[in-house]
mmCIF file of C-alpha atoms in Angstrom:
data_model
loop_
_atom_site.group_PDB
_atom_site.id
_atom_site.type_symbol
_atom_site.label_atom_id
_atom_site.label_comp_id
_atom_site.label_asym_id
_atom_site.label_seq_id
_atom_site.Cartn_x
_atom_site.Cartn_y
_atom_site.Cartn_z
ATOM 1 C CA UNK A 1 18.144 115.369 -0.842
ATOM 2 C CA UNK A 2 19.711 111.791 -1.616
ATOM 3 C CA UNK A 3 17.504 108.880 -0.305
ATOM 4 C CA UNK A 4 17.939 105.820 0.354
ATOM 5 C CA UNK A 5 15.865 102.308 1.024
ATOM 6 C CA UNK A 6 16.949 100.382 4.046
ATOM 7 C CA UNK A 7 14.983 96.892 4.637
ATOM 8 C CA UNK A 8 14.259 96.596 8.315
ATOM 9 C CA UNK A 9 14.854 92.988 9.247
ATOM 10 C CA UNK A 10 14.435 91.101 12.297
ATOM 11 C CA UNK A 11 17.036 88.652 12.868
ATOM 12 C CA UNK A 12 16.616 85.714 15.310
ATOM 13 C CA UNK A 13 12.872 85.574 15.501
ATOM 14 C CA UNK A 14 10.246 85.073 12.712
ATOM 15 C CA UNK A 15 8.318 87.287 14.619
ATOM 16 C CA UNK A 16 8.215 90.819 13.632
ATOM 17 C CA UNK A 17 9.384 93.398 16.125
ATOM 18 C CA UNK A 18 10.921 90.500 17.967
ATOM 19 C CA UNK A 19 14.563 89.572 17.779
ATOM 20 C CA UNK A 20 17.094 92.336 16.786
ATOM 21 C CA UNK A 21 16.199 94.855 14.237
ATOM 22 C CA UNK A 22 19.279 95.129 11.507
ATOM 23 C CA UNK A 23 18.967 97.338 8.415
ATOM 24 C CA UNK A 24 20.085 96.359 5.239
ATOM 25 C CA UNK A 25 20.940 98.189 2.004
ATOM 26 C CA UNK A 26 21.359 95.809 -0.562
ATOM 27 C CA UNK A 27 22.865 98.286 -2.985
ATOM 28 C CA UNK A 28 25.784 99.136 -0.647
ATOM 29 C CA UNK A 29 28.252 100.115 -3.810
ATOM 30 C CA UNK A 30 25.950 103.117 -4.233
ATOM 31 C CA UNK A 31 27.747 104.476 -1.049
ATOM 32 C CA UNK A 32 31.007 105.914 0.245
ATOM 33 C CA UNK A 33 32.096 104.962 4.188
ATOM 34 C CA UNK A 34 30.924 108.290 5.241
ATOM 35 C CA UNK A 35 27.496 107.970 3.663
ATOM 36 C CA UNK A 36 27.005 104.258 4.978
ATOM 37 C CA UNK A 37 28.092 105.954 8.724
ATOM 38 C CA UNK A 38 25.351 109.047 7.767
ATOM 39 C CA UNK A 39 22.617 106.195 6.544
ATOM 40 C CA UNK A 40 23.347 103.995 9.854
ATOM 41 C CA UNK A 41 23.087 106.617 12.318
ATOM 42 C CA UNK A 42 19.712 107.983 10.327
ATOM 43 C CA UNK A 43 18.246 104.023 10.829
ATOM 44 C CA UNK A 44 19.261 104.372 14.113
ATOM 45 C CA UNK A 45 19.149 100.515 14.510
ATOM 46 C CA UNK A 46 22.599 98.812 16.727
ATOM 47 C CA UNK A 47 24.148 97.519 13.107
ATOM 48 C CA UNK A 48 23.112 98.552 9.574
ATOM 49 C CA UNK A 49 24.752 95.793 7.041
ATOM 50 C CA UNK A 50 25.735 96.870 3.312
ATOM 51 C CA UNK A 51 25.876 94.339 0.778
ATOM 52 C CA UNK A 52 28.771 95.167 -1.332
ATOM 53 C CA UNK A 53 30.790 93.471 -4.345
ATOM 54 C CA UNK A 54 33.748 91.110 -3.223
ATOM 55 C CA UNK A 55 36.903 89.924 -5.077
ATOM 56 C CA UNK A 56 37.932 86.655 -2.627
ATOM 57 C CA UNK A 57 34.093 85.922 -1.702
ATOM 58 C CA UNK A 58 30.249 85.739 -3.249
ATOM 59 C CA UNK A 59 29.608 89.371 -1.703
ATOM 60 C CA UNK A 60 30.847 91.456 0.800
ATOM 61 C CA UNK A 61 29.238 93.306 3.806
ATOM 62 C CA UNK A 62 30.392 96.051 5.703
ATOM 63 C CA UNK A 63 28.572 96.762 9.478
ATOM 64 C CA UNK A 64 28.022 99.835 10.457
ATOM 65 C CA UNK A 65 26.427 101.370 14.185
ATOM 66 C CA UNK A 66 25.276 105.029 14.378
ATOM 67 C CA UNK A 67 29.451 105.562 15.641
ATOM 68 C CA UNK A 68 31.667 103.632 13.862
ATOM 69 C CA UNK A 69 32.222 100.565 11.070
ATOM 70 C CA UNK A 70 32.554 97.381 13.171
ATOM 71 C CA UNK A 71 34.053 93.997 11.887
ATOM 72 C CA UNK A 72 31.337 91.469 12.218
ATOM 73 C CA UNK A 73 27.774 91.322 13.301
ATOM 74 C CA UNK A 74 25.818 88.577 13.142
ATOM 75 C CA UNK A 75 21.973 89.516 13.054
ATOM 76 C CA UNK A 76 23.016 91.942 10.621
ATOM 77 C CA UNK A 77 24.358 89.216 8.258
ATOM 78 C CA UNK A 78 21.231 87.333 9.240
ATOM 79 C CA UNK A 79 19.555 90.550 7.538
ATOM 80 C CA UNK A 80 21.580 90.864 4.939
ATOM 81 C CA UNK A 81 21.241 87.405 3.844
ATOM 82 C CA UNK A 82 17.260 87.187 4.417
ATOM 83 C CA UNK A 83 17.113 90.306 2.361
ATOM 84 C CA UNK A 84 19.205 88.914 -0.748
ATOM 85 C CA UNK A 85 16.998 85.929 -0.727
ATOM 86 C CA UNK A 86 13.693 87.902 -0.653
ATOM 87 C CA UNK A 87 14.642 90.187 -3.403
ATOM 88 C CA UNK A 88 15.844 86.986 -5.449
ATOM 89 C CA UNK A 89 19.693 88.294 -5.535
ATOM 90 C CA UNK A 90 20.830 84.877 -3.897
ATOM 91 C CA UNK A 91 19.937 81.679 -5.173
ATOM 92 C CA UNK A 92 22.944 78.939 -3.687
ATOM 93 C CA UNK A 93 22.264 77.636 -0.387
ATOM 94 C CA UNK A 94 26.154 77.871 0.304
ATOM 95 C CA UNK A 95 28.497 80.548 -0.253
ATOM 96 C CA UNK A 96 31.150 82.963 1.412
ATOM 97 C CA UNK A 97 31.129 86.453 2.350
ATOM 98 C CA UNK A 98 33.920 88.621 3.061
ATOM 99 C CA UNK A 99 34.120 90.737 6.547
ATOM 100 C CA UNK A 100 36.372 92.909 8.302
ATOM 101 C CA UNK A 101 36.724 89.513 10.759
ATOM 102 C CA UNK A 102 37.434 87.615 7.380
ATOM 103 C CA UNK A 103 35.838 84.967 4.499
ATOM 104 C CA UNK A 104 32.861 83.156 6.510
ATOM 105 C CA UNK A 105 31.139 80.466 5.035
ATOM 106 C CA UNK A 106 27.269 80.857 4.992
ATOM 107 C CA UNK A 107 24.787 78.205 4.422
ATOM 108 C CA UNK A 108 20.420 78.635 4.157
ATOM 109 C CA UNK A 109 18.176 75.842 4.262
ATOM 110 C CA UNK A 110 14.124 75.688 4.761
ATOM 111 C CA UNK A 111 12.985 74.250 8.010
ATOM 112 C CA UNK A 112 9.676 73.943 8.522
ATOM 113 C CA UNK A 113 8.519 76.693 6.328
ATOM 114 C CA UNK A 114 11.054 79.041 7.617
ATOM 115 C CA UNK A 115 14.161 79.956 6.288
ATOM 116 C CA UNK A 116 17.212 78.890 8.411
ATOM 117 C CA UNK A 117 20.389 80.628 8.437
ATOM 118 C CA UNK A 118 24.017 79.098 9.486
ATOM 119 C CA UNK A 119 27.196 81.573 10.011
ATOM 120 C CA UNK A 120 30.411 80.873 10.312
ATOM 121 C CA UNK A 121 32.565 82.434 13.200
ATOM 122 C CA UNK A 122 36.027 83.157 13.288
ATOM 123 C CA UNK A 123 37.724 80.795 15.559
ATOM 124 C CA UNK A 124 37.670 81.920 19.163
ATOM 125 C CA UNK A 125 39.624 83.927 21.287
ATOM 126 C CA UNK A 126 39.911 84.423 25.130
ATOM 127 C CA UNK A 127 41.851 87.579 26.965
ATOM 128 C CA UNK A 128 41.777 87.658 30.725
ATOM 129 C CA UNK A 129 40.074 90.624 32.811
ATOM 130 C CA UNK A 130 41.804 92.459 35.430
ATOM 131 C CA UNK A 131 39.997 95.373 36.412
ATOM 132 C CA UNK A 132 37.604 95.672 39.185
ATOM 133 C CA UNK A 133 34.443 93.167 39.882
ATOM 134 C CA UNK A 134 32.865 95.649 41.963
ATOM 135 C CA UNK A 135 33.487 98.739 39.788
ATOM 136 C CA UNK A 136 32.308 96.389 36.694
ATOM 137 C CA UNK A 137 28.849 95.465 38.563
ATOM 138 C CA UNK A 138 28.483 98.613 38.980
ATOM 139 C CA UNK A 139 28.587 99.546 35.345
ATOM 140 C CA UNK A 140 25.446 97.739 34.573
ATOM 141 C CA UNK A 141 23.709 98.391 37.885
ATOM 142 C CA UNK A 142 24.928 95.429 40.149
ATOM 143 C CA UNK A 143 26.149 94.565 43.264
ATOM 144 C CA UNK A 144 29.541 92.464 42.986
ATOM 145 C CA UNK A 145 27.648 89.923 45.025
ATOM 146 C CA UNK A 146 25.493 89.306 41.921
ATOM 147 C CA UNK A 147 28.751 87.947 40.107
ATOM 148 C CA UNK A 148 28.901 84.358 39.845
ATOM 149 C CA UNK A 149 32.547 83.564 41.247
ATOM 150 C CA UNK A 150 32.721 79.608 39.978
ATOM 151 C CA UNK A 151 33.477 80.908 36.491
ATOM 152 C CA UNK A 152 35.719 83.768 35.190
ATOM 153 C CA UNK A 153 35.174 87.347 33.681
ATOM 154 C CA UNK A 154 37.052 87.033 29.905
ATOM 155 C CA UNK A 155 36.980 88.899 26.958
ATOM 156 C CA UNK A 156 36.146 86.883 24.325
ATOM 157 C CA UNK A 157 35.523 87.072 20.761
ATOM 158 C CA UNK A 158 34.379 84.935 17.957
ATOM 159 C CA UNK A 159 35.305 88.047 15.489
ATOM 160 C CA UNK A 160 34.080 91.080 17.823
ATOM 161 C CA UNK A 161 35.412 91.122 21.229
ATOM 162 C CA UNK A 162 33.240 91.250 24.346
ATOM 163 C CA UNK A 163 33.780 90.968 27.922
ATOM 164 C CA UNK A 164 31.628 87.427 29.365
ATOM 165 C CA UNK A 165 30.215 88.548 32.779
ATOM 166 C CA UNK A 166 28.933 85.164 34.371
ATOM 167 C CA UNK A 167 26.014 86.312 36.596
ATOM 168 C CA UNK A 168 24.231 84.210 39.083
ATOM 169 C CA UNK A 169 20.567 84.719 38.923
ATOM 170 C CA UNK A 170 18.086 84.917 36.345
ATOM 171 C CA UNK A 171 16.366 87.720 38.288
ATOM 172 C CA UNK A 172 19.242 89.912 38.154
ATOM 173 C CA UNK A 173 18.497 90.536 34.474
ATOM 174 C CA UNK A 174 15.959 92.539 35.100
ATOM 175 C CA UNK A 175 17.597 94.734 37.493
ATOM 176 C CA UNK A 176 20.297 95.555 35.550
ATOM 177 C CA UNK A 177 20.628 99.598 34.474
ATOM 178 C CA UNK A 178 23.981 100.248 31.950
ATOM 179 C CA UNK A 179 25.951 103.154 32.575
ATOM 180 C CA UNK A 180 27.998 103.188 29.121
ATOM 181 C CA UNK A 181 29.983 105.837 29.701
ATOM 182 C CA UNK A 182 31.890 103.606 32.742
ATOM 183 C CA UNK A 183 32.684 100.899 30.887
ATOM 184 C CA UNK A 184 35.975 102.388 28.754
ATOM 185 C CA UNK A 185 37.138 103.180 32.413
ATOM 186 C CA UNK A 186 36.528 99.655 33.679
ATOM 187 C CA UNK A 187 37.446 97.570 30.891
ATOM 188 C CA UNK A 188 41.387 98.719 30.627
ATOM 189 C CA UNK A 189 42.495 95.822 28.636
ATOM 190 C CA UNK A 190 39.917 96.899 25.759
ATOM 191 C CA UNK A 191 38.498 100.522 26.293
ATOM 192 C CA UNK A 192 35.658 99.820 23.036
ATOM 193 C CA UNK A 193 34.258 96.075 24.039
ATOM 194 C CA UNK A 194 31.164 95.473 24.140
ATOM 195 C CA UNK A 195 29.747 93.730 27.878
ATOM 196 C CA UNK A 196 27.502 90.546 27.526
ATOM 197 C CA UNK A 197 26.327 89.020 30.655
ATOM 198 C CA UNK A 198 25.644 85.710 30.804
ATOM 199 C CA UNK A 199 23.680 83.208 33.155
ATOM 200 C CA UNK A 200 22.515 79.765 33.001
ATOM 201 C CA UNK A 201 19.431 79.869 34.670
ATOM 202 C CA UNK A 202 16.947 80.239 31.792
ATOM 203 C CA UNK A 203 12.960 81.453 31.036
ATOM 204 C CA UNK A 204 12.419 78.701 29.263
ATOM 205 C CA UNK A 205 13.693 75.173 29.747
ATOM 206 C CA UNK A 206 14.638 74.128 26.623
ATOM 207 C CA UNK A 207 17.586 77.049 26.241
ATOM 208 C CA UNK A 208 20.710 76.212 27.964
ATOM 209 C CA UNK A 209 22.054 80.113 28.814
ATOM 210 C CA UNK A 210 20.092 83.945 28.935
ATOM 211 C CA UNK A 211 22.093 87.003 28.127
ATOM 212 C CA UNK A 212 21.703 90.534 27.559
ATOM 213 C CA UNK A 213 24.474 92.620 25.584
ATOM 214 C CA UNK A 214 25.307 96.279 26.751
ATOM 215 C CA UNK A 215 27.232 98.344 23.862
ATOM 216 C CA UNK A 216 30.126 100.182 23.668
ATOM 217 C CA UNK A 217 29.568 103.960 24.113
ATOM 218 C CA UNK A 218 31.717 104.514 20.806
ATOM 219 C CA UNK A 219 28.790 102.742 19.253
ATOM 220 C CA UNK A 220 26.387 105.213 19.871
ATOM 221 C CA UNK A 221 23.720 102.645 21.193
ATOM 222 C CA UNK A 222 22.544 101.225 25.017
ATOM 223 C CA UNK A 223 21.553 97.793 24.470
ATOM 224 C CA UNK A 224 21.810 95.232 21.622
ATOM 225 C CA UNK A 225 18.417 92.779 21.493
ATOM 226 C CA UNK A 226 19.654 89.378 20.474
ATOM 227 C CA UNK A 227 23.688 88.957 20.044
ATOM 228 C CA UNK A 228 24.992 86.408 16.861
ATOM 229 C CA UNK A 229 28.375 87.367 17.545
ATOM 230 C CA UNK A 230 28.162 87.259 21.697
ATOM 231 C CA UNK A 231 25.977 84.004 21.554
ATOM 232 C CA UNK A 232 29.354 82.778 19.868
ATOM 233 C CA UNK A 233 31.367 83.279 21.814
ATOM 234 C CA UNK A 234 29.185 82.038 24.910
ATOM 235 C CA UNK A 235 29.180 78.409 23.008
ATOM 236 C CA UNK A 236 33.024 78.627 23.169
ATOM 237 C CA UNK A 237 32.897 79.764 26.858
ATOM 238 C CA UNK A 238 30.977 76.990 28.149
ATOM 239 C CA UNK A 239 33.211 74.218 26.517
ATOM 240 C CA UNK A 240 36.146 75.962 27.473
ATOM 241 C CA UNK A 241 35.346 77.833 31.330
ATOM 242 C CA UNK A 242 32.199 75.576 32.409
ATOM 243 C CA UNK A 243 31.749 72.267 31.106
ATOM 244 C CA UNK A 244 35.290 71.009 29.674
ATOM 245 C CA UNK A 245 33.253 67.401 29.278
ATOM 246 C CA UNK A 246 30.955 68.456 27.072
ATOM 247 C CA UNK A 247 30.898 65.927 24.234
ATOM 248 C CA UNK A 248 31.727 67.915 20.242
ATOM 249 C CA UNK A 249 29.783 68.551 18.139
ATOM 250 C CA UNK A 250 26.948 70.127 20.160
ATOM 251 C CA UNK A 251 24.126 72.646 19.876
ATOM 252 C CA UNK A 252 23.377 75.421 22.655
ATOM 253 C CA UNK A 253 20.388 77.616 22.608
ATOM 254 C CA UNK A 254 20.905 81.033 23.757
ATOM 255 C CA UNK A 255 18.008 83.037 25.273
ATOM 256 C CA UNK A 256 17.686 86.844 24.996
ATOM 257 C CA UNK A 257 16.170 89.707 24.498
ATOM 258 C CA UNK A 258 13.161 89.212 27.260
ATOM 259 C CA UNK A 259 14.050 92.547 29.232
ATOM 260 C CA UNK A 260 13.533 94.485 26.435
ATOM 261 C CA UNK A 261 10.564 93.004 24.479
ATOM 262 C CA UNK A 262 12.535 91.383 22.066
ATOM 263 C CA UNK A 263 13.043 88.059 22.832
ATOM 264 C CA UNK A 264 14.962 85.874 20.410
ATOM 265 C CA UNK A 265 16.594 82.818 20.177
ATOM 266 C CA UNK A 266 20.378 81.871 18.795
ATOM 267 C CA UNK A 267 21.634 77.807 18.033
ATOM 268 C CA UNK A 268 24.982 77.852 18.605
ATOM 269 C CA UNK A 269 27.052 75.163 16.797
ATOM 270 C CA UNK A 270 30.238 73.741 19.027
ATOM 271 C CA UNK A 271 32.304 71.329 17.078
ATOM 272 C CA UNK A 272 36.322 70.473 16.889
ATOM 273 C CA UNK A 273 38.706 69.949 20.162
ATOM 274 C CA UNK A 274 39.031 72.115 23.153
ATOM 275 C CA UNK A 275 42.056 73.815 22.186
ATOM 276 C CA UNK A 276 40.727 74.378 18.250
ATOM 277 C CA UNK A 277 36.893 75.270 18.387
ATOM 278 C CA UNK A 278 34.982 75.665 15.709
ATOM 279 C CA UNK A 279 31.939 78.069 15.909
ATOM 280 C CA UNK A 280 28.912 78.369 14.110
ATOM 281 C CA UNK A 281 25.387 80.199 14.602
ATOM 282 C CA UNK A 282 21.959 79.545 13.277
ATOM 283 C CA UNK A 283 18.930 81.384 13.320
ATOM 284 C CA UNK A 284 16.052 82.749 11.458
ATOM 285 C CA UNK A 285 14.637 86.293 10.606
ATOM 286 C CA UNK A 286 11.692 88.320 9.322
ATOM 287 C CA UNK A 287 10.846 91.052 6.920
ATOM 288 C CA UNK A 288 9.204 94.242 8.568
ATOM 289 C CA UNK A 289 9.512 96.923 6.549
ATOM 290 C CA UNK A 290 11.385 99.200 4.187
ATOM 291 C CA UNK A 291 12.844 102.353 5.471
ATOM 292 C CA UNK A 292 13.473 105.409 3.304
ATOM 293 C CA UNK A 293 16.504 107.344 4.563
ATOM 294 C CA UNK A 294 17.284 111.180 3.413
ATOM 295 C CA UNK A 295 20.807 112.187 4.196
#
């Protein structure tokens, strides 16, 4: 049978089996759509990147869960680019990459002996919600008392939508239990988002928000470990839904992955006006292992 080498990298720690597992296959032109959907579900990780060639940017990279192709993912491009600079297949420090969400600019620097990694976002994007708080609660184990009511429940995306659930407590993380297979009922507007609660009550008190990020049944997968994409579009949120004064550019820290063993951390870059924000994400990653994949 074919086989195939997927690196196992851990994006947004530097700790290995921290963070969020992505697989990469650097050698994605080996592959047709169905085979990269056959490899992905084999890994079994939330996102499998492959690297393939690109005609409007350096490379391009395709995302793939164990259900469908997905437009953007961020700690799989965290993966993706950590494994072309391992393997010696990327040498700039700056460059684009093309996506289903579009050309991203990408830039890598050392920082203290680790290798730092800054993506792009495309520029945000707010929808309301209109379905039911209690019936949404519900859907990852809650009581609609848990719900923080100061700020609003929005879709948002930064190139993958997700629905922003503002929760109250910190302890409420822990309690929480997804049932998947609700959420296309609950979320009418958008059947396949993702749900990404969010609080700002933190472990540790140099982050500035905690989160946890529940997947879309159609994805095939429960619970995603540290979000790039989400942690986006939480920077956007809280300059646009909870602190309008916020003074541009800033840096947030997002917290997550605690629940699950997996704790990682996000920087999320806020810059431009209010009306025209400009979203970036940095992080690190680790190598764990390589994965060999018959299908």
């Amino acid at each position: 049978m074919p086989k195939v080498y997927v690196k196992h990298i851990d994006a947004f720690s530097s700790i290995p089996e921290k963070g969020n597992p992505a697989g990469v296959v650097l050698n994605g032109e080996d592959y047709t759509e169905e085979q990269m959907l056959a490899i992905a579900s084999a890994v079994g990780f939330n996102e499998t990147a492959f690297v393939v060639s690109s005609d409007i940017a350096d490379f391009r990279i395709r995302y793939f869960t164990p259900g469908h192709e997905i437009n953007l993912c961020g700690h799989a491009t965290m993966g993706a680019v950590y494994a072309l600079r391992m393997n010696g297949l990327l040498k700039q420090s700056a460059f684009t990459i093309e996506t289903n969400a579009g050309v991203l600019p990408i830039h890598i620097c050392e920082e203290d002996h680790q290798l730092l990694i800054t993506m792009q976002h495309a520029k945000p994007k707010f929808q309301s919600f209109s379905g039911s708080r209690s019936n949404l609660a519900a859907s990852i184990g809650l009581r609609e008392e848990y719900l923080h009511v100061k700020y609003p429940i929005v879709y948002g995306s930064t190139g993958v939508w997700t629905l922003i659930v503002p929760v109250k407590e910190l302890a409420s993380f822990g309690k929480m239990n997804p049932m998947t297979e609700n959420f296309p009922s609950v979320l009418k507007e958008m059947p396949k988002a993702s749900l990404h609660p969010i609080c700002f009550e933190v472990r540790d008190d140099e982050n500035d928000m905690h989160a946890r990020h529940f997947s879309s049944p159609y994805s095939d997968t429960i619970e995603d470990a540290v979000t790039g994409t989400a942690s986006g579009v939480m920077g956007a949120y809280y300059k646009t839904f909870v602190n309008k004064d916020t003074k541009l550019p800033t840096t947030l820290i997002v917290e997550q992955g605690h629940e699950i063993n997996k704790d990682g951390r996000v920087y999320v870059h806020v810059r431009g006006e209010l009306d025209q924000l400009d979203i970036s994400i940095s992080g690190t990653a680790v190598y764990v292992k390589d994965i060999e994949i018959e299908f």
